[in-house]
Short mmCIF file of C-alpha atoms and ligand atoms in Angstrom, two decimals:
data_model
loop_
_atom_site.label_atom_id
_atom_site.label_comp_id
_atom_site.label_asym_id
_atom_site.label_seq_id
_atom_site.Cartn_x
_atom_site.Cartn_y
_atom_site.Cartn_z
CA MET A 200 -15.34 5.83 -4.39
CA THR A 201 -16.11 5.37 -8.04
CA GLY A 202 -13.46 7.31 -9.91
CA ARG A 203 -11.96 5.89 -13.05
CA PRO A 204 -9.19 3.34 -12.63
CA VAL A 205 -5.71 4.81 -12.29
CA LEU A 206 -3.80 1.60 -11.68
CA THR A 207 -4.92 -1.89 -12.77
CA ILE A 208 -3.23 -5.11 -11.79
CA SER A 209 -4.36 -8.30 -13.42
CA GLY A 210 -3.32 -11.90 -13.04
CA LEU A 211 -0.01 -10.90 -11.39
CA HIS A 212 2.27 -13.76 -10.34
CA VAL A 213 5.60 -13.35 -8.53
CA ASP A 214 8.05 -16.10 -7.62
CA TYR A 215 11.19 -15.98 -5.52
CA GLY A 216 13.74 -18.17 -7.23
CA THR A 217 13.37 -20.18 -10.42
CA GLY A 218 13.05 -23.80 -11.45
CA SER A 219 12.31 -26.44 -8.85
CA GLY A 220 13.40 -24.12 -6.00
CA ALA A 221 10.88 -21.39 -6.94
CA VAL A 222 8.33 -20.38 -4.33
CA HIS A 223 5.13 -18.59 -5.30
CA ALA A 224 4.89 -15.35 -3.36
CA LEU A 225 2.02 -13.78 -5.32
CA ARG A 226 -0.62 -15.75 -7.16
CA ASP A 227 -3.13 -14.33 -9.59
CA ILE A 228 -3.49 -10.90 -8.06
CA ASP A 229 -6.27 -8.76 -9.58
CA LEU A 230 -6.58 -5.31 -8.07
CA THR A 231 -7.79 -1.89 -9.25
CA LEU A 232 -6.99 1.46 -7.73
CA HIS A 233 -9.46 4.21 -8.64
CA ARG A 234 -8.73 7.90 -8.98
CA GLY A 235 -8.84 9.72 -5.66
CA GLU A 236 -9.25 6.56 -3.67
CA VAL A 237 -7.40 5.29 -0.60
CA LEU A 238 -7.07 1.52 -1.06
CA GLY A 239 -5.92 -0.39 2.01
CA LEU A 240 -3.97 -3.61 1.71
CA ALA A 241 -3.96 -5.72 4.86
CA GLY A 242 -2.65 -9.14 5.87
CA GLU A 243 -0.30 -10.76 8.34
CA SER A 244 3.45 -10.55 7.91
CA GLY A 245 4.59 -12.75 4.99
CA SER A 246 1.31 -12.54 3.07
CA GLY A 247 2.99 -10.81 0.11
CA LYS A 248 2.06 -7.15 0.64
CA SER A 249 5.58 -5.76 0.13
CA THR A 250 6.20 -8.12 -2.77
CA LEU A 251 3.12 -6.62 -4.45
CA ALA A 252 4.35 -3.06 -3.83
CA TYR A 253 7.80 -3.91 -5.23
CA ALA A 254 6.44 -5.75 -8.23
CA VAL A 255 4.02 -2.99 -9.19
CA THR A 256 6.68 -0.31 -8.95
CA ARG A 257 9.26 -2.52 -10.72
CA LEU A 258 11.56 -2.44 -7.71
CA LEU A 259 11.52 -6.15 -7.16
CA SER A 260 15.08 -7.43 -7.03
CA PRO A 261 16.42 -10.99 -7.56
CA PRO A 262 15.56 -13.67 -6.67
CA GLY A 263 12.10 -12.09 -7.15
CA VAL A 264 10.67 -12.55 -10.66
CA ILE A 265 7.33 -11.53 -12.13
CA THR A 266 6.18 -14.66 -13.88
CA GLY A 267 2.86 -13.49 -15.20
CA GLY A 268 0.23 -10.78 -15.41
CA ASP A 269 -0.09 -7.11 -16.27
CA VAL A 270 0.11 -3.79 -14.50
CA HIS A 271 -1.25 -0.70 -16.23
CA TYR A 272 -1.17 2.93 -15.25
CA HIS A 273 -3.96 5.05 -16.69
CA PRO A 274 -2.99 8.71 -17.14
CA HIS A 275 -5.57 11.52 -17.12
CA ASP A 276 -5.47 11.55 -20.88
CA GLY A 277 -3.75 9.27 -23.31
CA GLU A 278 -3.19 5.58 -23.58
CA PRO A 279 -2.63 3.27 -20.60
CA VAL A 280 1.03 2.70 -19.77
CA ASP A 281 2.22 -0.90 -19.49
CA LEU A 282 4.40 -0.66 -16.35
CA LEU A 283 5.93 -4.11 -16.77
CA GLY A 284 7.09 -3.16 -20.27
CA LEU A 285 8.86 0.13 -19.42
CA THR A 286 12.59 0.46 -20.04
CA ALA A 287 14.87 1.52 -17.18
CA GLU A 288 15.00 5.02 -18.58
CA GLN A 289 11.23 5.27 -18.97
CA LEU A 290 10.88 4.02 -15.40
CA ARG A 291 13.15 6.75 -14.05
CA ALA A 292 10.99 9.40 -15.64
CA PHE A 293 7.88 7.67 -14.38
CA ARG A 294 8.80 7.18 -10.73
CA TRP A 295 8.21 10.10 -8.36
CA GLN A 296 6.53 11.93 -11.24
CA GLU A 297 3.48 9.69 -11.74
CA LEU A 298 3.90 7.14 -9.00
CA SER A 299 5.92 7.27 -5.80
CA ILE A 300 6.45 4.90 -2.97
CA VAL A 301 7.22 5.22 0.74
CA PHE A 302 8.80 2.08 2.00
CA GLN A 303 8.61 0.15 5.22
CA GLY A 304 11.14 1.80 7.51
CA ALA A 305 11.50 4.74 5.13
CA MET A 306 12.17 7.09 8.02
CA ASN A 307 15.60 5.50 8.28
CA SER A 308 16.37 5.95 4.62
CA LEU A 309 17.02 9.69 4.83
CA ASN A 310 20.67 10.43 4.27
CA PRO A 311 22.13 11.26 7.68
CA VAL A 312 24.75 13.69 6.34
CA HIS A 313 22.39 15.88 4.32
CA THR A 314 19.84 18.41 5.57
CA VAL A 315 16.12 18.06 4.87
CA HIS A 316 16.50 20.99 2.45
CA SER A 317 19.16 19.27 0.40
CA GLN A 318 17.24 15.98 0.23
CA LEU A 319 13.95 17.57 -0.80
CA THR A 320 15.58 19.86 -3.39
CA ASP A 321 17.54 16.92 -4.85
CA VAL A 322 14.33 15.29 -6.01
CA LEU A 323 13.25 18.56 -7.58
CA ARG A 324 16.65 19.16 -9.18
CA ALA A 325 16.64 15.68 -10.77
CA HIS A 326 13.16 15.95 -12.26
CA ARG A 327 12.61 19.68 -12.72
CA PRO A 328 16.01 20.77 -14.05
CA ARG A 329 14.73 24.18 -15.15
CA MET A 330 13.49 25.15 -11.71
CA LYS A 331 15.64 27.86 -10.12
CA GLY A 332 17.36 27.36 -6.75
CA ALA A 333 15.05 29.80 -4.97
CA GLU A 334 11.99 28.11 -6.45
CA ARG A 335 13.22 24.75 -5.27
CA THR A 336 13.67 26.09 -1.75
CA ALA A 337 10.21 27.64 -1.81
CA ARG A 338 8.73 24.37 -2.99
CA ALA A 339 10.64 22.43 -0.30
CA GLU A 340 9.19 24.79 2.35
CA GLU A 341 5.75 24.34 0.91
CA LEU A 342 6.11 20.53 0.96
CA LEU A 343 7.16 20.60 4.63
CA SER A 344 4.22 22.69 5.65
CA LEU A 345 1.93 20.32 3.63
CA VAL A 346 2.91 17.51 6.01
CA GLY A 347 2.64 19.75 9.09
CA ILE A 348 6.35 20.51 9.75
CA SER A 349 7.44 24.07 10.32
CA ARG A 350 9.57 25.60 7.57
CA ASP A 351 12.46 26.25 9.89
CA ARG A 352 13.13 22.51 10.08
CA LEU A 353 14.37 22.69 6.52
CA VAL A 354 17.94 23.19 7.77
CA ALA A 355 17.72 20.24 10.16
CA TYR A 356 19.65 17.00 9.74
CA PRO A 357 17.64 13.77 10.07
CA HIS A 358 18.97 13.00 13.57
CA GLN A 359 17.60 16.31 14.79
CA LEU A 360 14.07 15.24 13.89
CA SER A 361 11.73 12.84 15.72
CA GLY A 362 10.78 9.57 14.02
CA GLY A 363 7.35 10.94 13.17
CA MET A 364 8.90 14.02 11.54
CA ARG A 365 11.36 11.98 9.53
CA GLN A 366 8.51 9.84 8.31
CA ARG A 367 6.60 12.97 7.30
CA VAL A 368 9.68 14.25 5.43
CA MET A 369 9.62 10.98 3.43
CA ILE A 370 5.92 11.54 2.68
CA ALA A 371 6.68 15.12 1.61
CA MET A 372 9.35 13.76 -0.70
CA ALA A 373 6.94 11.27 -2.21
CA LEU A 374 4.52 14.12 -2.90
CA ALA A 375 7.20 16.50 -4.24
CA LEU A 376 6.38 16.02 -7.93
CA GLU A 377 2.61 15.70 -7.42
CA PRO A 378 2.35 12.03 -8.46
CA GLU A 379 -1.04 10.55 -9.31
CA VAL A 380 -0.41 7.44 -7.25
CA VAL A 381 1.33 7.07 -3.90
CA ILE A 382 2.08 3.61 -2.51
CA MET A 383 2.86 3.46 1.19
CA ASP A 384 4.22 0.21 2.55
CA GLU A 385 3.77 0.12 6.32
CA PRO A 386 5.00 3.70 6.50
CA THR A 387 3.96 4.11 10.09
CA THR A 388 4.65 0.78 11.87
CA ALA A 389 7.65 2.07 13.78
CA LEU A 390 5.63 4.96 15.15
CA ASP A 391 3.30 4.97 18.13
CA VAL A 392 -0.41 4.62 17.49
CA VAL A 393 -1.20 8.27 18.11
CA MET A 394 1.48 9.34 15.63
CA GLN A 395 0.31 6.77 13.08
CA ARG A 396 -3.19 8.13 13.16
CA GLN A 397 -2.00 11.70 12.95
CA ILE A 398 0.07 10.96 9.83
CA LEU A 399 -2.77 9.03 8.24
CA ARG A 400 -5.25 11.79 8.92
CA GLN A 401 -2.92 14.23 7.29
CA LEU A 402 -2.47 11.98 4.29
CA VAL A 403 -6.23 11.67 3.77
CA ARG A 404 -6.59 15.43 3.99
CA LEU A 405 -3.79 15.90 1.41
CA ARG A 406 -5.42 13.36 -0.84
CA GLU A 407 -8.56 15.50 -0.74
CA GLU A 408 -6.51 18.67 -1.46
CA LEU A 409 -4.22 17.32 -4.15
CA GLY A 410 -6.37 14.55 -5.63
CA PHE A 411 -3.82 11.71 -5.71
CA SER A 412 -4.69 8.04 -5.07
CA VAL A 413 -3.15 5.95 -2.34
CA VAL A 414 -2.39 2.28 -1.77
CA PHE A 415 -1.82 2.02 1.94
CA ILE A 416 -0.27 -1.20 3.20
CA THR A 417 -0.37 -2.28 6.81
CA HIS A 418 -0.89 -5.40 8.95
CA ASP A 419 -3.14 -3.29 11.23
CA ILE A 420 -6.61 -3.45 9.71
CA SER A 421 -8.12 -1.10 12.29
CA LEU A 422 -6.17 1.81 10.77
CA LEU A 423 -7.58 0.92 7.36
CA ILE A 424 -11.12 0.71 8.60
CA GLU A 425 -10.79 4.30 9.75
CA PHE A 426 -8.83 5.80 6.85
CA SER A 427 -9.38 3.88 3.63
CA ASP A 428 -12.25 3.71 1.15
CA ARG A 429 -11.74 0.12 0.14
CA ILE A 430 -9.76 -2.74 1.63
CA ALA A 431 -8.15 -5.78 0.04
CA ILE A 432 -7.05 -8.57 2.35
CA MET A 433 -4.13 -10.84 1.50
CA TYR A 434 -3.35 -14.31 2.74
CA GLY A 435 -0.62 -16.64 1.49
CA GLY A 436 0.09 -14.56 -1.61
CA ARG A 437 -3.52 -14.17 -2.73
CA ILE A 438 -6.27 -11.63 -2.25
CA VAL A 439 -8.96 -13.37 -0.20
CA GLU A 440 -11.45 -10.54 0.22
CA GLU A 441 -12.05 -7.10 -1.21
CA ALA A 442 -14.78 -4.68 -0.18
CA GLY A 443 -15.59 -1.17 1.04
CA ALA A 444 -13.98 -0.41 4.42
CA ALA A 445 -17.33 -0.02 6.15
CA GLU A 446 -18.67 -3.25 4.60
CA ILE A 447 -15.68 -5.28 5.78
CA TYR A 448 -16.02 -3.84 9.26
CA ARG A 449 -19.73 -4.53 9.47
CA ASP A 450 -19.84 -7.81 7.67
CA PRO A 451 -16.51 -9.52 6.96
CA ARG A 452 -17.20 -12.55 4.77
CA HIS A 453 -13.89 -14.37 4.77
CA PRO A 454 -13.19 -16.03 8.17
CA TYR A 455 -9.63 -14.70 7.85
CA SER A 456 -10.91 -11.11 7.51
CA GLU A 457 -13.06 -11.68 10.60
CA GLY A 458 -10.00 -12.99 12.45
CA LEU A 459 -7.95 -9.94 11.49
CA LEU A 460 -10.69 -7.63 12.70
CA HIS A 461 -10.57 -9.38 16.03
CA SER A 462 -6.80 -9.04 16.25
CA PHE A 463 -6.72 -5.26 16.77
CA PRO A 464 -8.60 -3.05 19.14
CA ALA A 465 -11.47 -1.19 17.43
CA LEU A 466 -10.99 2.56 17.34
CA HIS A 467 -14.64 3.40 17.69
CA GLY A 468 -17.82 1.74 18.85
CA PRO A 469 -18.26 -1.00 21.37
CA ARG A 470 -15.17 -2.84 22.50
CA ARG A 471 -14.75 -6.26 20.99
CA GLU A 472 -13.04 -9.16 22.51
CA LEU A 473 -9.60 -9.61 20.95
CA THR A 474 -9.44 -13.22 19.96
CA GLY A 475 -6.83 -13.10 17.22
CA ILE A 476 -6.28 -15.97 14.83
CA PRO A 477 -5.05 -19.30 16.08
CA GLY A 478 -1.95 -20.81 14.45
CA SER A 479 0.48 -19.05 12.18
CA PRO A 480 0.62 -18.05 8.53
CA PRO A 481 1.75 -20.75 6.09
CA HIS A 482 5.26 -20.99 4.69
CA LEU A 483 5.56 -20.46 0.93
CA THR A 484 7.39 -23.78 0.73
CA ALA A 485 4.55 -25.71 2.39
CA MET A 486 1.35 -24.07 1.18
CA PRO A 487 -1.73 -26.10 2.24
CA ALA A 488 -3.82 -27.54 -0.56
CA GLY A 489 -7.12 -25.87 -1.35
CA CYS A 490 -7.79 -22.65 0.60
CA ALA A 491 -4.43 -21.80 2.24
CA PHE A 492 -6.28 -20.62 5.32
CA HIS A 493 -8.27 -23.84 5.94
CA PRO A 494 -5.93 -25.37 8.58
CA ARG A 495 -6.52 -22.30 10.79
CA CYS A 496 -10.18 -21.78 9.93
CA GLY A 497 -12.89 -22.63 12.44
CA LYS A 498 -15.46 -22.81 9.68
CA ALA A 499 -13.58 -25.09 7.26
CA PHE A 500 -15.60 -27.94 5.70
CA ALA A 501 -14.98 -30.58 3.08
CA PRO A 502 -14.35 -28.48 -0.06
CA CYS A 503 -11.82 -26.18 1.65
CA SER A 504 -8.93 -28.63 1.49
CA GLY A 505 -9.71 -29.59 -2.11
CA GLU A 506 -9.51 -26.71 -4.53
CA VAL A 507 -8.56 -23.03 -4.17
CA PRO A 508 -11.72 -20.94 -4.06
CA VAL A 509 -11.84 -18.15 -6.63
CA LEU A 510 -12.19 -14.50 -5.71
CA ALA A 511 -15.68 -13.61 -6.85
CA GLY A 512 -18.75 -11.54 -5.98
CA ARG A 513 -22.26 -12.68 -5.31
CA ALA A 514 -24.58 -12.51 -8.30
CA GLY A 515 -25.50 -8.86 -8.87
CA ASP A 516 -23.03 -7.56 -6.29
CA THR A 517 -20.08 -5.88 -7.96
CA THR A 518 -18.87 -3.94 -4.94
CA ARG A 519 -17.23 -6.78 -3.06
CA SER A 520 -15.69 -10.16 -3.61
CA VAL A 521 -14.42 -13.03 -1.50
CA ALA A 522 -12.47 -16.23 -2.09
CA CYS A 523 -14.12 -18.63 0.32
CA TRP A 524 -16.06 -21.90 -0.12
CA LEU A 525 -18.64 -20.75 2.44
CA HIS A 526 -19.71 -18.11 -0.04
CA HIS A 527 -19.24 -20.04 -3.25
CA PRO A 528 -20.62 -23.51 -2.58
CA ALA A 529 -18.84 -26.26 -4.50
P1 LIG B 665 4.60 -8.92 3.75
O1 LIG B 665 5.08 -7.57 3.19
O2 LIG B 665 3.14 -9.13 3.64
O3 LIG B 665 5.06 -9.18 5.12
P2 LIG B 665 6.51 -10.01 1.81
O4 LIG B 665 6.03 -9.56 0.50
O5 LIG B 665 7.62 -9.29 2.43
O6 LIG B 665 5.25 -10.07 2.84
O7 LIG B 665 6.89 -11.55 1.74
C1 LIG B 665 6.05 -12.51 1.16
C2 LIG B 665 6.75 -13.85 1.12
O8 LIG B 665 7.84 -13.79 0.24
C3 LIG B 665 7.30 -14.25 2.47
O9 LIG B 665 7.05 -15.61 2.66
C4 LIG B 665 8.78 -14.01 2.33
O10 LIG B 665 9.51 -14.94 3.15
C5 LIG B 665 9.03 -14.21 0.88
N1 LIG B 665 10.14 -13.35 0.45
C6 LIG B 665 10.20 -12.03 0.51
N2 LIG B 665 11.37 -11.55 0.02
C7 LIG B 665 12.10 -12.65 -0.35
C8 LIG B 665 13.41 -12.87 -0.92
N3 LIG B 665 14.18 -11.85 -1.22
N4 LIG B 665 13.75 -14.14 -1.18
C9 LIG B 665 12.95 -15.15 -0.92
N5 LIG B 665 11.72 -15.07 -0.35
C10 LIG B 665 11.30 -13.82 -0.06
MG1 LIG B 666 5.98 -6.01 4.13
#
């Protein structure tokens, strides 16, 4: 996918805490989302995926602090918007409208005492004050059918819906104002695999219809292989590999990417042995020197415990990059 950039993140650093107690949760993150693209973000629990989603959308709360870097949104026309510089009021206008987010466990964040109708129309009322009541209802019906829920569920309360339906209501809400960018942080983990794939398939179809771009976050890389255009893999607060979904599947370069691919059953093709990754992810307070993955890496050699390898491409190859000493000899 080679659309123009719609969201650019450069040199982003996030700490939890300050002073001597600060831990570095994100280090030097560079990432670009292109128009119309589904970008997958994968990595084990604790790698910094949610921190990245919160930082980019300015929803990070204390003790989280952005200590460096830039995030820019590039509208269809006009100047790039510096997201880290927006005031609270500018942010309110920006969220939902240009960029929306579906959080981890979002299906439980619907208000139990309000109907689906009232929750969908609230978003419209807040941002489209001139819309008439009947128009809002019509739009709410349209949004429900977009995500494959029948219109008569509009009068339902959250507890009357299945988990998958509640999740789809949250997705409908995120799409209500036709944002350019939708960030989904593990929106489907609580659902069974069949339901996860059904929701993702719907999302990809909607993306084609409505033309928005998606950052899809999950620890399950097999879902990303099937549904995303490009994949970025995080480990210990850094991006360690970034490439087209098919390229990563065929030829993962970082040993961690390879390990992740062998941690989930493949959806298509020959069955692979599930070997997983030995050991556990590092703690932020005790990050190994050099490449943070080296203590778990079967291919580690001398340089790996020395310096952190930079995320870079091979000469002449701009489509993928990897941060690994095997690919960038010292
Ligand atoms: P992921 O979404 O990939 O599982 P997170 O972004 O939630 O990872 O967490 C990244 C790291 O930041 C973890 O080590 C986690 O313990 C730490 N972290 C997250 N939230 C906080 C917080 N509020 N205070 C301190 N540390 C935090
Ligand atoms: Mg998370």
